[in-house]
mmCIF file of C-alpha atoms and ligand atoms in Angstrom:
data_model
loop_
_atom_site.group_PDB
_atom_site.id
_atom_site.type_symbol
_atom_site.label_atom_id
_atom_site.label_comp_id
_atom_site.label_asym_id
_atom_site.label_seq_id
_atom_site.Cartn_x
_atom_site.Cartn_y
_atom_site.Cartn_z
ATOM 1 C CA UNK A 1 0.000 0.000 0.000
ATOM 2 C CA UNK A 2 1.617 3.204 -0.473
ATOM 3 C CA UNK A 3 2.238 5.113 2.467
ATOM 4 C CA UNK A 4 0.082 7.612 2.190
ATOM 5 C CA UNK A 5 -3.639 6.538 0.714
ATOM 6 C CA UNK A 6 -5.000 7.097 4.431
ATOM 7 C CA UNK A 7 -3.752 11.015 4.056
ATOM 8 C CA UNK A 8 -5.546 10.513 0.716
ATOM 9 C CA UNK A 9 -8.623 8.617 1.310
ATOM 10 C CA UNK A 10 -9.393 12.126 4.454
ATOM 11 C CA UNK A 11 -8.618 14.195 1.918
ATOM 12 C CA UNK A 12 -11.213 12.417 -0.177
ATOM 13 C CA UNK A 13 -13.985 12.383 2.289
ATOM 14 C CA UNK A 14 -12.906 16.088 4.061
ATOM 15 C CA UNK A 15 -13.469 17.802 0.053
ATOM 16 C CA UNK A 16 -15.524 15.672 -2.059
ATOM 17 C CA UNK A 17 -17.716 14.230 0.573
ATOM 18 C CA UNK A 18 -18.483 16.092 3.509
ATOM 19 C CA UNK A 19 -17.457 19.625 2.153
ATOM 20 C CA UNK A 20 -20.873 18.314 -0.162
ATOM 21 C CA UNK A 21 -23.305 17.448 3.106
ATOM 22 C CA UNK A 22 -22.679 13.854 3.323
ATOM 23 C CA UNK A 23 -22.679 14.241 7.275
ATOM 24 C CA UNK A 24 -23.226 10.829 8.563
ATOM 25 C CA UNK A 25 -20.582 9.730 10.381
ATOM 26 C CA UNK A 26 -20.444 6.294 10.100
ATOM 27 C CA UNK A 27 -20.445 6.756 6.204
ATOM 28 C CA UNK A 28 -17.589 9.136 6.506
ATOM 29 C CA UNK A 29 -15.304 6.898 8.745
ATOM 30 C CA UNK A 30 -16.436 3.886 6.341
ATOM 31 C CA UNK A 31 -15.277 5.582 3.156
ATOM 32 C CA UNK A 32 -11.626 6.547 5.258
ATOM 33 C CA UNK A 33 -11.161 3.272 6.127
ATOM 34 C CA UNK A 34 -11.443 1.181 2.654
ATOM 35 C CA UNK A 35 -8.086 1.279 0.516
ATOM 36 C CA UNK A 36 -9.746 2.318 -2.672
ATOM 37 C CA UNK A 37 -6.442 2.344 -4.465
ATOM 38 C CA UNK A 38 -6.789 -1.892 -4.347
ATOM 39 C CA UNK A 39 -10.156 -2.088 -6.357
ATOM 40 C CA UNK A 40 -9.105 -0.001 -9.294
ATOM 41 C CA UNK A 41 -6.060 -1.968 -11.377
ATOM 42 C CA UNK A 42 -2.964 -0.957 -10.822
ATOM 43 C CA UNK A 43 -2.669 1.865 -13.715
ATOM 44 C CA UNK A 44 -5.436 3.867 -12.073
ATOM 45 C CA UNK A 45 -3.858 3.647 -8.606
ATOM 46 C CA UNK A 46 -2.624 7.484 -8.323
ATOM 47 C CA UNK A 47 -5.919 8.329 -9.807
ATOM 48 C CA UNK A 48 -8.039 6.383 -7.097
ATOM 49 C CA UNK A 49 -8.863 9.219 -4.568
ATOM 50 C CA UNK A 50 -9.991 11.706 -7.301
ATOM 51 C CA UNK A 51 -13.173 13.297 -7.947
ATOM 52 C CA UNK A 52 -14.187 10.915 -10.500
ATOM 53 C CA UNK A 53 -15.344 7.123 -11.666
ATOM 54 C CA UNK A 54 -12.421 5.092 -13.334
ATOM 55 C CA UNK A 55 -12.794 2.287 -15.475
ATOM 56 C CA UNK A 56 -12.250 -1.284 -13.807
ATOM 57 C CA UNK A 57 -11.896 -3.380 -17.261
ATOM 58 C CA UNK A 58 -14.532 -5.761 -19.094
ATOM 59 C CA UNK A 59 -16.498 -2.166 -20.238
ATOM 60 C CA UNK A 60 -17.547 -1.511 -16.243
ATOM 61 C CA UNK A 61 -16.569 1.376 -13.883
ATOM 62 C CA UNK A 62 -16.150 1.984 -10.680
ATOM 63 C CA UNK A 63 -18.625 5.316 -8.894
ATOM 64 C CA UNK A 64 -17.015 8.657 -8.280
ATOM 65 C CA UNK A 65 -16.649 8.552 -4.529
ATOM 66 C CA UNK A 66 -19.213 11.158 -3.614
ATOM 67 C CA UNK A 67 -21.822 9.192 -5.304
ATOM 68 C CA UNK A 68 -20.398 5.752 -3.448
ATOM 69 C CA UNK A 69 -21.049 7.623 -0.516
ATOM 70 C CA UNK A 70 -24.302 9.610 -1.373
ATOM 71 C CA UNK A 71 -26.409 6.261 -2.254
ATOM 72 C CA UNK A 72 -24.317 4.630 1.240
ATOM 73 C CA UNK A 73 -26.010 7.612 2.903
ATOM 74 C CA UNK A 74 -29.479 7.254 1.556
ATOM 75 C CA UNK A 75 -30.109 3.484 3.041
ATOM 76 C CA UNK A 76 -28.994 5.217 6.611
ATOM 77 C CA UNK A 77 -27.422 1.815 7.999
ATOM 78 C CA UNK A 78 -27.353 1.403 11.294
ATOM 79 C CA UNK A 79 -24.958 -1.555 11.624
ATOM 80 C CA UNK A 80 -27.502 -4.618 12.527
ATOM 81 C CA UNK A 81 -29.189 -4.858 8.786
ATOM 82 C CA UNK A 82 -28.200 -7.905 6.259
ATOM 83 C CA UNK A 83 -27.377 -5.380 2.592
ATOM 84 C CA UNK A 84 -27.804 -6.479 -0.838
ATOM 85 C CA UNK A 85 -25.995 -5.097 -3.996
ATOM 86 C CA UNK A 86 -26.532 -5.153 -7.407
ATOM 87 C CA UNK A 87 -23.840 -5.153 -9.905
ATOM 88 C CA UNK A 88 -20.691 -6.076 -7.014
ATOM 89 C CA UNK A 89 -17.987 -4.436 -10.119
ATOM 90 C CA UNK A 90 -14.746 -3.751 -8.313
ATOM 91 C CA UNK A 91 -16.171 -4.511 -5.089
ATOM 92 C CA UNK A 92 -15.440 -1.509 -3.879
ATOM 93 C CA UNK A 93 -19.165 -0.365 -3.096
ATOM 94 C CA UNK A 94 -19.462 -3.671 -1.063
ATOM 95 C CA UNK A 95 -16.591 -3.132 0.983
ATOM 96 C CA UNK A 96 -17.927 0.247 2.203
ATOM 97 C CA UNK A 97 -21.209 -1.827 3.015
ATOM 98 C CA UNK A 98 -19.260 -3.986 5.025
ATOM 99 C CA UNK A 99 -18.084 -1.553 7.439
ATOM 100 C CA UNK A 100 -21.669 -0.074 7.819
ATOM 101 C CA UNK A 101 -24.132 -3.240 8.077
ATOM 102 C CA UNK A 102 -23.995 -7.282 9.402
ATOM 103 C CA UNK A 103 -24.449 -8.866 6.968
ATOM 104 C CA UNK A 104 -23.648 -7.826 2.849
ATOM 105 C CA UNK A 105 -24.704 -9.933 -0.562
ATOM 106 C CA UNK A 106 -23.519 -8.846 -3.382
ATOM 107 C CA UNK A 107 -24.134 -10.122 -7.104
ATOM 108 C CA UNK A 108 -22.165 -9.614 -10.344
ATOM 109 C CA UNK A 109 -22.996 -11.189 -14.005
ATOM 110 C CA UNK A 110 -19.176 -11.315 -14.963
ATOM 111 C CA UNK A 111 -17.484 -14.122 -13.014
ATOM 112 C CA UNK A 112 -14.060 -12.424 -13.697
ATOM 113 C CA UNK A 113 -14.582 -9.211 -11.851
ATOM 114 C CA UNK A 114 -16.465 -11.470 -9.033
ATOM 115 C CA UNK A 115 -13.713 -13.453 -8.842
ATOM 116 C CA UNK A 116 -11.570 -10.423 -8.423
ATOM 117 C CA UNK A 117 -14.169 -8.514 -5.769
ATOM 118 C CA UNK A 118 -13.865 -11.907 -3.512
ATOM 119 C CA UNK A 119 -9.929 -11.734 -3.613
ATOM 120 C CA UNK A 120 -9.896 -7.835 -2.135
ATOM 121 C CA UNK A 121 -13.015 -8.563 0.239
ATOM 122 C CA UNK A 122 -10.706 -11.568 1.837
ATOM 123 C CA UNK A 123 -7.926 -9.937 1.568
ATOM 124 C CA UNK A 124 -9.243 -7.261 3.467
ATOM 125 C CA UNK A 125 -10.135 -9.341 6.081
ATOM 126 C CA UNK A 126 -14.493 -8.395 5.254
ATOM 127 C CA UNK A 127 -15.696 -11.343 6.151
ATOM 128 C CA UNK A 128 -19.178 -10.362 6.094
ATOM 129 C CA UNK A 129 -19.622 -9.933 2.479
ATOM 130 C CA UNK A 130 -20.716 -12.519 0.187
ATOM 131 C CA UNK A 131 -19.893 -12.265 -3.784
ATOM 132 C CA UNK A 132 -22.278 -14.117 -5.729
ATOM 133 C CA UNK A 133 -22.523 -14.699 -9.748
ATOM 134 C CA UNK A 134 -25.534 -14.155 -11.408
ATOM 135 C CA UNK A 135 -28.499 -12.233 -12.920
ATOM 136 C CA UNK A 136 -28.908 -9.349 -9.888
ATOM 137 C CA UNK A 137 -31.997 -8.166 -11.711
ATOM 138 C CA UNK A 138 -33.805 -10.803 -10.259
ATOM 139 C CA UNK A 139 -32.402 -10.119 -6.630
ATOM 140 C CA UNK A 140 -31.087 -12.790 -4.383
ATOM 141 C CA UNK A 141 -34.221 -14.521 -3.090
ATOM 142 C CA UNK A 142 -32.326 -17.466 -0.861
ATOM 143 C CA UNK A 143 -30.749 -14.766 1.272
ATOM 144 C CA UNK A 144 -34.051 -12.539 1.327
ATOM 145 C CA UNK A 145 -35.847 -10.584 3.080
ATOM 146 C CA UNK A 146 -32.861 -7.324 3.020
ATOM 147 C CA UNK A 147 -32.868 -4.560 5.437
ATOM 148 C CA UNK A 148 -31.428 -2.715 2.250
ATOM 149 C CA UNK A 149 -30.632 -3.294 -1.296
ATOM 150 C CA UNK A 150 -28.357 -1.065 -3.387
ATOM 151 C CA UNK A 151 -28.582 -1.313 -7.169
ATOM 152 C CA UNK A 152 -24.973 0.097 -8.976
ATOM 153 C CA UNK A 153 -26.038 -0.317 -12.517
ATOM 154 C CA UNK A 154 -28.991 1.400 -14.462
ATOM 155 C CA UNK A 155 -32.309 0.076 -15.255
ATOM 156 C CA UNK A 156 -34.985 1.144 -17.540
ATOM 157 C CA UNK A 157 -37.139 0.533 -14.035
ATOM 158 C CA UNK A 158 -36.707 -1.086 -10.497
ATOM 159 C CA UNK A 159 -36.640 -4.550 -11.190
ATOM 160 C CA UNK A 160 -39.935 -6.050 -9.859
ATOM 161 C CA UNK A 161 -38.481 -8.878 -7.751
ATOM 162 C CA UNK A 162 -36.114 -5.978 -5.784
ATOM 163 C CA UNK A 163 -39.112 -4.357 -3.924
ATOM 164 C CA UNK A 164 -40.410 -7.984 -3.099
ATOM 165 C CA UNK A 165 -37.297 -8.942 -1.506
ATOM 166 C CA UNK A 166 -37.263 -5.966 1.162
ATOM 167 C CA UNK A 167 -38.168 -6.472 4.597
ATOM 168 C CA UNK A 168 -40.669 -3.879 6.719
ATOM 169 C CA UNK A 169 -39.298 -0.173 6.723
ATOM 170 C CA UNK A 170 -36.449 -1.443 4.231
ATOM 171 C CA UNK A 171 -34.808 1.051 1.546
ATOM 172 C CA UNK A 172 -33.990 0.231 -1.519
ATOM 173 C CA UNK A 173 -31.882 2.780 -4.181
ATOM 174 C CA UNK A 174 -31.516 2.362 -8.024
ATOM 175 C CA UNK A 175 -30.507 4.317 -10.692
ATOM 176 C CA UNK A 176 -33.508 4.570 -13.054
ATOM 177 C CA UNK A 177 -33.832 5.627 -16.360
ATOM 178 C CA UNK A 178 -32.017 4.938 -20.258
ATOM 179 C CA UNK A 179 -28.799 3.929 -21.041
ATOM 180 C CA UNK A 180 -27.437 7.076 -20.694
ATOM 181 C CA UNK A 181 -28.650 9.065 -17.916
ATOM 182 C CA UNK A 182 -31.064 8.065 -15.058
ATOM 183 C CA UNK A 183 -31.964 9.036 -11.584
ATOM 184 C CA UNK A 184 -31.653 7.942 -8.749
ATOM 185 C CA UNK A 185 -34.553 6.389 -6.974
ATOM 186 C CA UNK A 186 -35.442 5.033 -3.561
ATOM 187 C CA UNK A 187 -38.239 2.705 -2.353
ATOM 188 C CA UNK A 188 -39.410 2.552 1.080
ATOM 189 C CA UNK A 189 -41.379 -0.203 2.482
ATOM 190 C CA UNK A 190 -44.006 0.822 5.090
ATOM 191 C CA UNK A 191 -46.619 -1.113 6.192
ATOM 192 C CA UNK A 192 -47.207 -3.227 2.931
ATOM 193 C CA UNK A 193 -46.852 0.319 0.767
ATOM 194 C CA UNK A 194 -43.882 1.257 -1.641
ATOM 195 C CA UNK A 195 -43.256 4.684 -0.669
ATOM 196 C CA UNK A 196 -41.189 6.652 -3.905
ATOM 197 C CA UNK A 197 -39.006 9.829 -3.815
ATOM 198 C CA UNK A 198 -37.254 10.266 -7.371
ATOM 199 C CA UNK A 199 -33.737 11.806 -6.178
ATOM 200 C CA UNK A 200 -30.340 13.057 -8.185
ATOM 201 C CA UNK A 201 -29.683 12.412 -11.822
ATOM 202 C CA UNK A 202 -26.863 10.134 -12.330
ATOM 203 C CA UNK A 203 -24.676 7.931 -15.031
ATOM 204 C CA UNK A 204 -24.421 4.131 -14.717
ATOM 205 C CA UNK A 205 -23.168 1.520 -16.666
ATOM 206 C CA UNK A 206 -26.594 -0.825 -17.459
ATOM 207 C CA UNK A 207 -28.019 -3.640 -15.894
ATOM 208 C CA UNK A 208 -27.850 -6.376 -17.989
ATOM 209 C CA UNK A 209 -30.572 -9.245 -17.488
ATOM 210 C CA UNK A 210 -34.143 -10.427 -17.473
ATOM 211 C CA UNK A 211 -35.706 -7.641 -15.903
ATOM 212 C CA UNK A 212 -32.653 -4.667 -16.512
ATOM 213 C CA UNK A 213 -31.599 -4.351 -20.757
ATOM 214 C CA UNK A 214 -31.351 -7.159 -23.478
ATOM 215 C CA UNK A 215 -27.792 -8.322 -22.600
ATOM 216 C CA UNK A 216 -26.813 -8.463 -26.642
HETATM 217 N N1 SAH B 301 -20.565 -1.150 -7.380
HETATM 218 C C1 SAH B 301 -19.422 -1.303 -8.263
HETATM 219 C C2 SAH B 301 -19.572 -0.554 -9.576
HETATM 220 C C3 SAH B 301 -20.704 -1.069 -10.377
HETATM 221 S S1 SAH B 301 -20.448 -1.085 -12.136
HETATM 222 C C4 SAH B 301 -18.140 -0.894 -7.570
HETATM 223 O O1 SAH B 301 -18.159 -0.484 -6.412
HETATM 224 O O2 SAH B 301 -17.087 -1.008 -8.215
HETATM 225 C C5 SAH B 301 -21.875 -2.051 -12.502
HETATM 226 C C6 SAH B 301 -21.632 -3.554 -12.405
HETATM 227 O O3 SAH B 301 -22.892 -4.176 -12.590
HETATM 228 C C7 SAH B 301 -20.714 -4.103 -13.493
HETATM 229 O O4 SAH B 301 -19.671 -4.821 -12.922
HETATM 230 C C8 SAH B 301 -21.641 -5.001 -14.300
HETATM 231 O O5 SAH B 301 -20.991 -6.158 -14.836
HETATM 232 C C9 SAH B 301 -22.679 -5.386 -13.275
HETATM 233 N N2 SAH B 301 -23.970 -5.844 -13.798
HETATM 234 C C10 SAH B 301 -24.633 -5.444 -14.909
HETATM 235 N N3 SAH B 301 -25.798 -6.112 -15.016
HETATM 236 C C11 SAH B 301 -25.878 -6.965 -13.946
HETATM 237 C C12 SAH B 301 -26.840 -7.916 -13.497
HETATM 238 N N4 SAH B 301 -27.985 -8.153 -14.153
HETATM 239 N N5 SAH B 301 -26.584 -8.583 -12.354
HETATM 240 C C13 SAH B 301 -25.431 -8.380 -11.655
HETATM 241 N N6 SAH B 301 -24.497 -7.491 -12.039
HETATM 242 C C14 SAH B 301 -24.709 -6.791 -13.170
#
């Protein structure tokens, strides 16, 4: 590690993040504490405390930090709820999840960059996160009901089965909308009702699968 990404990672937080009202501070000590220089390949390593999303190979990026740590701060985790993620990519977003919840699942369609997400989650010693392959637009119903479910990659609407899969007062956040350009939505479950607010606009890479875009 080089010997200064923790002076980098508070400089990250102090000006990107909380000079921009993130204030929460579990999410702020969360995003100090993961070594995002060791999810972005080894090129990008200077790079990985910048203002910006880098590319993580196989056509997939990984989130500016402010927005890593805008959607952490919109499922307002306590530390007892079990956390599901959509579209695991570097496996960056997951180990920030890990520092804030019990219990994290995480899915990604490309077995490579899964594969390469559970290497840095061990490595890391975040045993609490679970890397799974498969079609994320249909959720993870064996682990289900989730406290909270996170969606990193862009759908043309919230996949049916996510809602169904959240437990009583659970959040859910996606990014909604076309290829392009979406925003970002969250779901609240309240006694049996869906409740929606339609928040930021934002830029993912798409969700691929039966209930996100065609995958050819
Ligand atoms: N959260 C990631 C960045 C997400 S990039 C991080 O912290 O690095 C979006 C990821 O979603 C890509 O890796 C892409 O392969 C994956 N993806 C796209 N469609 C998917 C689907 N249906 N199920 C699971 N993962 C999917």
């Amino acid at each position: 590690m080089p010997p200064d990404w923790r002076t980098l990672a508070e400089q990250m937080v102090k000006e990107q993040i909380a000079a921009r009202g993130i204030g929460d501070p579990r999410v702020l000590t969360a995003m100090q504490s993961v070594p995002r220089h060791l999810f972005v390949p080894e090129a990008y390593r200077e790079a990985a405390y910048g203002d910006h999303p880098l590319p993580i190979g196989a056509g997939q990026t990984i989130s500016q930090p402010f927005i890593v740590a805008y959607m952490t701060a919109l499922l307002r985790l306590q530390g007892n709820e079990k956390v599901l993620e959509i579209g695991t990519g570097s496996g960056y977003q997951a180990a920030v999840l890990a520092h804030l919840a019990q219990e994290v699942h995480t899915v990604e369609r490309l077995p490579q960059l899964a594969a390469q997400a559970r290497e840095r989650l061990a490595a890391l010693g975040l045993n609490n996160v679970r890397v799974h392959v498969g079609d994320g637009s249909r959720g993870l119903p064996e682990h289900a009901p989730y406290d909270a479910i996170l969606v990193t990659a862009a759908a043309p609407e919230v996949p049916p089965p996510l809602p169904e899969q959240l437990n009583e007062g659970g959040r859910l956040i996606a990014p909604v909308g076309d290829r392009g350009y979406q925003h970002l939505e969250r779901w609240t479950h309240r006694r049996g009702h869906l409740q929606r607010e339609i928040l930021e606009a934002v830029a993912f890479v798409p969700l691929l699968g039966e209930h996100g875009w065609p995958a050819s």
